[in-house]
PDB file of C-alpha atoms in Angstrom:
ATOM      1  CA  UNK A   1     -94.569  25.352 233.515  1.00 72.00           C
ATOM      2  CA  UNK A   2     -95.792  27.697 230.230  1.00 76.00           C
ATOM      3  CA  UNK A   3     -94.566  26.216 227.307  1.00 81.00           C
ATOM      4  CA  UNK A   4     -92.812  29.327 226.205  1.00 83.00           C
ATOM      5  CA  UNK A   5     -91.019  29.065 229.289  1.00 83.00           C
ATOM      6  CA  UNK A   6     -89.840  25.773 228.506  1.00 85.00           C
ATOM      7  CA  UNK A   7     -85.910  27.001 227.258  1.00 88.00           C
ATOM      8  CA  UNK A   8     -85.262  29.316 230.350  1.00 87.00           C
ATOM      9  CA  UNK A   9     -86.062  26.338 232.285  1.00 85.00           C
ATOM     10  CA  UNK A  10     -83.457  23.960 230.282  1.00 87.00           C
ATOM     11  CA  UNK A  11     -80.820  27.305 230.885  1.00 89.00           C
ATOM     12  CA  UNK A  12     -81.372  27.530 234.390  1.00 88.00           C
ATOM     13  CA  UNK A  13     -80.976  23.301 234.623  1.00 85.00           C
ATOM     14  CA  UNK A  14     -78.325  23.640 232.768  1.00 86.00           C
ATOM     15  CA  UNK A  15     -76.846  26.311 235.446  1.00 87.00           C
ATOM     16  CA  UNK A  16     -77.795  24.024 238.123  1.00 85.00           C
ATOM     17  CA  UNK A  17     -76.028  21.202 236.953  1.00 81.00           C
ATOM     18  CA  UNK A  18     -73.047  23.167 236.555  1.00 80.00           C
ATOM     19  CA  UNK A  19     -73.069  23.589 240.809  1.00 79.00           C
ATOM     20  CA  UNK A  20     -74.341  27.412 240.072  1.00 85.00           C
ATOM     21  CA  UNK A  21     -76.792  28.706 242.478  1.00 91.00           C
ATOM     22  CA  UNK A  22     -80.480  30.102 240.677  1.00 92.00           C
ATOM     23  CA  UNK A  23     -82.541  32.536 241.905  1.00 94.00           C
ATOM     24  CA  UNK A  24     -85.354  34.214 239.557  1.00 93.00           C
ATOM     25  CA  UNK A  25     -89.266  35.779 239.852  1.00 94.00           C
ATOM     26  CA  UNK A  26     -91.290  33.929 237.042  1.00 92.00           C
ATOM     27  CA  UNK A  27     -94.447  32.356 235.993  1.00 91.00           C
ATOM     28  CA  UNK A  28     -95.429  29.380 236.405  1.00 90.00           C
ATOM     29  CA  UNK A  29     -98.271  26.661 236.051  1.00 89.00           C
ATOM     30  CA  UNK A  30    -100.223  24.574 238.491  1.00 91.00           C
ATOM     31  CA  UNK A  31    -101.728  21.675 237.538  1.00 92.00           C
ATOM     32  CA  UNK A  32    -104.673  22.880 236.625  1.00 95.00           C
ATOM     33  CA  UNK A  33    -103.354  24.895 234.476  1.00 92.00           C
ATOM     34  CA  UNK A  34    -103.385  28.031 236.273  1.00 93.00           C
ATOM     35  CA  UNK A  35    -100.961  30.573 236.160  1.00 93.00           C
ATOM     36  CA  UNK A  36     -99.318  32.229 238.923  1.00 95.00           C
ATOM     37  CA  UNK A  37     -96.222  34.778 239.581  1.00 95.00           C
ATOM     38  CA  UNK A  38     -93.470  32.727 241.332  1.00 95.00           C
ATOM     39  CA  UNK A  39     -89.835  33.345 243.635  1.00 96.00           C
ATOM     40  CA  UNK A  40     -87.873  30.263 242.341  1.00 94.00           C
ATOM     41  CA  UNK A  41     -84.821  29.201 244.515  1.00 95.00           C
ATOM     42  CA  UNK A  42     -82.644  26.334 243.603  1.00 93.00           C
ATOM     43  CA  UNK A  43     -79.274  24.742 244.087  1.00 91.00           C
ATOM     44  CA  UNK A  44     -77.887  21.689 242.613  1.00 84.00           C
ATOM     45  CA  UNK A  45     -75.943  19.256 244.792  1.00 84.00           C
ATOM     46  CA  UNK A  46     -73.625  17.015 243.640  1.00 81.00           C
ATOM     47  CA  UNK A  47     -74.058  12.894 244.553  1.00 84.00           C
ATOM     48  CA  UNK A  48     -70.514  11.893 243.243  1.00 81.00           C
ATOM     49  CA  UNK A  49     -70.080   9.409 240.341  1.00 82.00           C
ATOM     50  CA  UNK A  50     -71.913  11.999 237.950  1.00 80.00           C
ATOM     51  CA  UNK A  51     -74.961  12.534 239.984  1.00 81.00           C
ATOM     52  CA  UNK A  52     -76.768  15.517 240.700  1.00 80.00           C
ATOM     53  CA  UNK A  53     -79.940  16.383 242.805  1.00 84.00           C
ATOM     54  CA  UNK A  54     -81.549  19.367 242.377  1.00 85.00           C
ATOM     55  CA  UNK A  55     -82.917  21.162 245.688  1.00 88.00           C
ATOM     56  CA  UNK A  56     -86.226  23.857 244.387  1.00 91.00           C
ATOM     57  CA  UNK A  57     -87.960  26.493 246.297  1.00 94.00           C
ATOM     58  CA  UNK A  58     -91.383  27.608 244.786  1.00 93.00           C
ATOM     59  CA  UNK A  59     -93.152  30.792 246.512  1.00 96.00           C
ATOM     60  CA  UNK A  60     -96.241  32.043 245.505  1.00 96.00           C
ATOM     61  CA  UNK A  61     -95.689  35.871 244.829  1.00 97.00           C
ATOM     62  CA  UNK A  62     -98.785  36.643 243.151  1.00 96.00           C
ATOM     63  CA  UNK A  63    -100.184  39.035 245.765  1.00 96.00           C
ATOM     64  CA  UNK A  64     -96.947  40.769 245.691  1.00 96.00           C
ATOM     65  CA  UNK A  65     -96.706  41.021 242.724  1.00 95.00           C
ATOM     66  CA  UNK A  66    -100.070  42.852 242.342  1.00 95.00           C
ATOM     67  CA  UNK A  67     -99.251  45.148 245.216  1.00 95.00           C
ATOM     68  CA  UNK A  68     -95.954  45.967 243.154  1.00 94.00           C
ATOM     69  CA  UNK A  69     -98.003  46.998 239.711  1.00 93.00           C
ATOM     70  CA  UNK A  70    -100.891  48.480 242.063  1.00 95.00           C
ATOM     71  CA  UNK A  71     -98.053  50.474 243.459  1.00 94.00           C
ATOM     72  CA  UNK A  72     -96.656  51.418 240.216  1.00 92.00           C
ATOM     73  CA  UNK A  73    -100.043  52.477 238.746  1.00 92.00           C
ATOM     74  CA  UNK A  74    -100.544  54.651 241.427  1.00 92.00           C
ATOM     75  CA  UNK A  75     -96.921  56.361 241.305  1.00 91.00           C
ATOM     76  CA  UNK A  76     -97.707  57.130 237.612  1.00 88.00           C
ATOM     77  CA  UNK A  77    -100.694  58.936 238.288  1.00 88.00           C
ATOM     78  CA  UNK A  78     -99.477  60.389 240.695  1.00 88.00           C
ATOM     79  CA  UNK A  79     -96.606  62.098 238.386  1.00 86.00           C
ATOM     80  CA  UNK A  80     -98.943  63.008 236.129  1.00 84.00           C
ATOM     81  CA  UNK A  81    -100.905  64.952 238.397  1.00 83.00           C
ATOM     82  CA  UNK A  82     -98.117  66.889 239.733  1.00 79.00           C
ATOM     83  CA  UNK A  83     -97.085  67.288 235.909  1.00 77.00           C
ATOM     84  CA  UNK A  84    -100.729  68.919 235.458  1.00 79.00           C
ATOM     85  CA  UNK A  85    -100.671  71.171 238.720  1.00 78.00           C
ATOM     86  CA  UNK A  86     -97.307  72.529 237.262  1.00 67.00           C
ATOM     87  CA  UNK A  87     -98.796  73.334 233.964  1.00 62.00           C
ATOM     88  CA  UNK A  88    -101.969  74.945 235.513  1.00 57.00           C
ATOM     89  CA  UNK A  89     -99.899  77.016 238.385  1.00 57.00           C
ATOM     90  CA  UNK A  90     -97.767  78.143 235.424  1.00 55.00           C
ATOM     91  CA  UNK A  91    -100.312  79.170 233.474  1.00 55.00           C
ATOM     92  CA  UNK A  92    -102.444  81.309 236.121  1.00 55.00           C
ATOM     93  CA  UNK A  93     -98.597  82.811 237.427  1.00 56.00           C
ATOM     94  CA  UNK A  94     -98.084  83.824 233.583  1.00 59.00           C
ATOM     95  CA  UNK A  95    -101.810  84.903 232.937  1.00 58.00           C
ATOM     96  CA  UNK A  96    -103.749  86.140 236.060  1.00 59.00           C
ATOM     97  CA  UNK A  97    -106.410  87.279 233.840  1.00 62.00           C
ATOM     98  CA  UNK A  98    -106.970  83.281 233.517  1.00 57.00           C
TER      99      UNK A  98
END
């Protein structure tokens, strides 16, 4: 995991060992050092005598992810546009001589 990372891991252990329930979209780190955009799922479950086992879920997201800010982009220009046609439709209704 990214170092800076590090303390919302300890939280969300810390959650976990409580018996709480975590779900979260982060980053995380393969061995290699790679980065990648990640669905994290995870329940503790309690042993008895003080135990407790942690059950994770790690799912790649990182083509979702991209879709999601390709999407985004896109929406954005797309306002803009529409923000320019207004400006130039208002201008020739206001000026025909334009």
């Amino acid at each position: 995991m990214p170092e800076e990372l590090r303390a919302e891991a300890l939280k969300n252990r810390d959650r976990l060992i409580s018996g709480n329930r975590v779900e979260l979209e982060t980053i995380r780190q393969r061995k290699d050092g790679a980065r990648f955009d990640a669905s994290v799922m995870a329940k503790g479950i309690s042993l008895g005598f003080d135990q407790v086992a942690v059950y994770l879920i790690y799912r790649d997201i990182t083509e979702r992810k991209k879709a999601e800010r390709k999407l985004e982009r896109s929406e954005a220009n797309l306002f803009e546009s529409q923000r320019l046609c207004t400006c130039a439709v208002g201008r020739t209704t206001r000026h025909p001589e334009w």
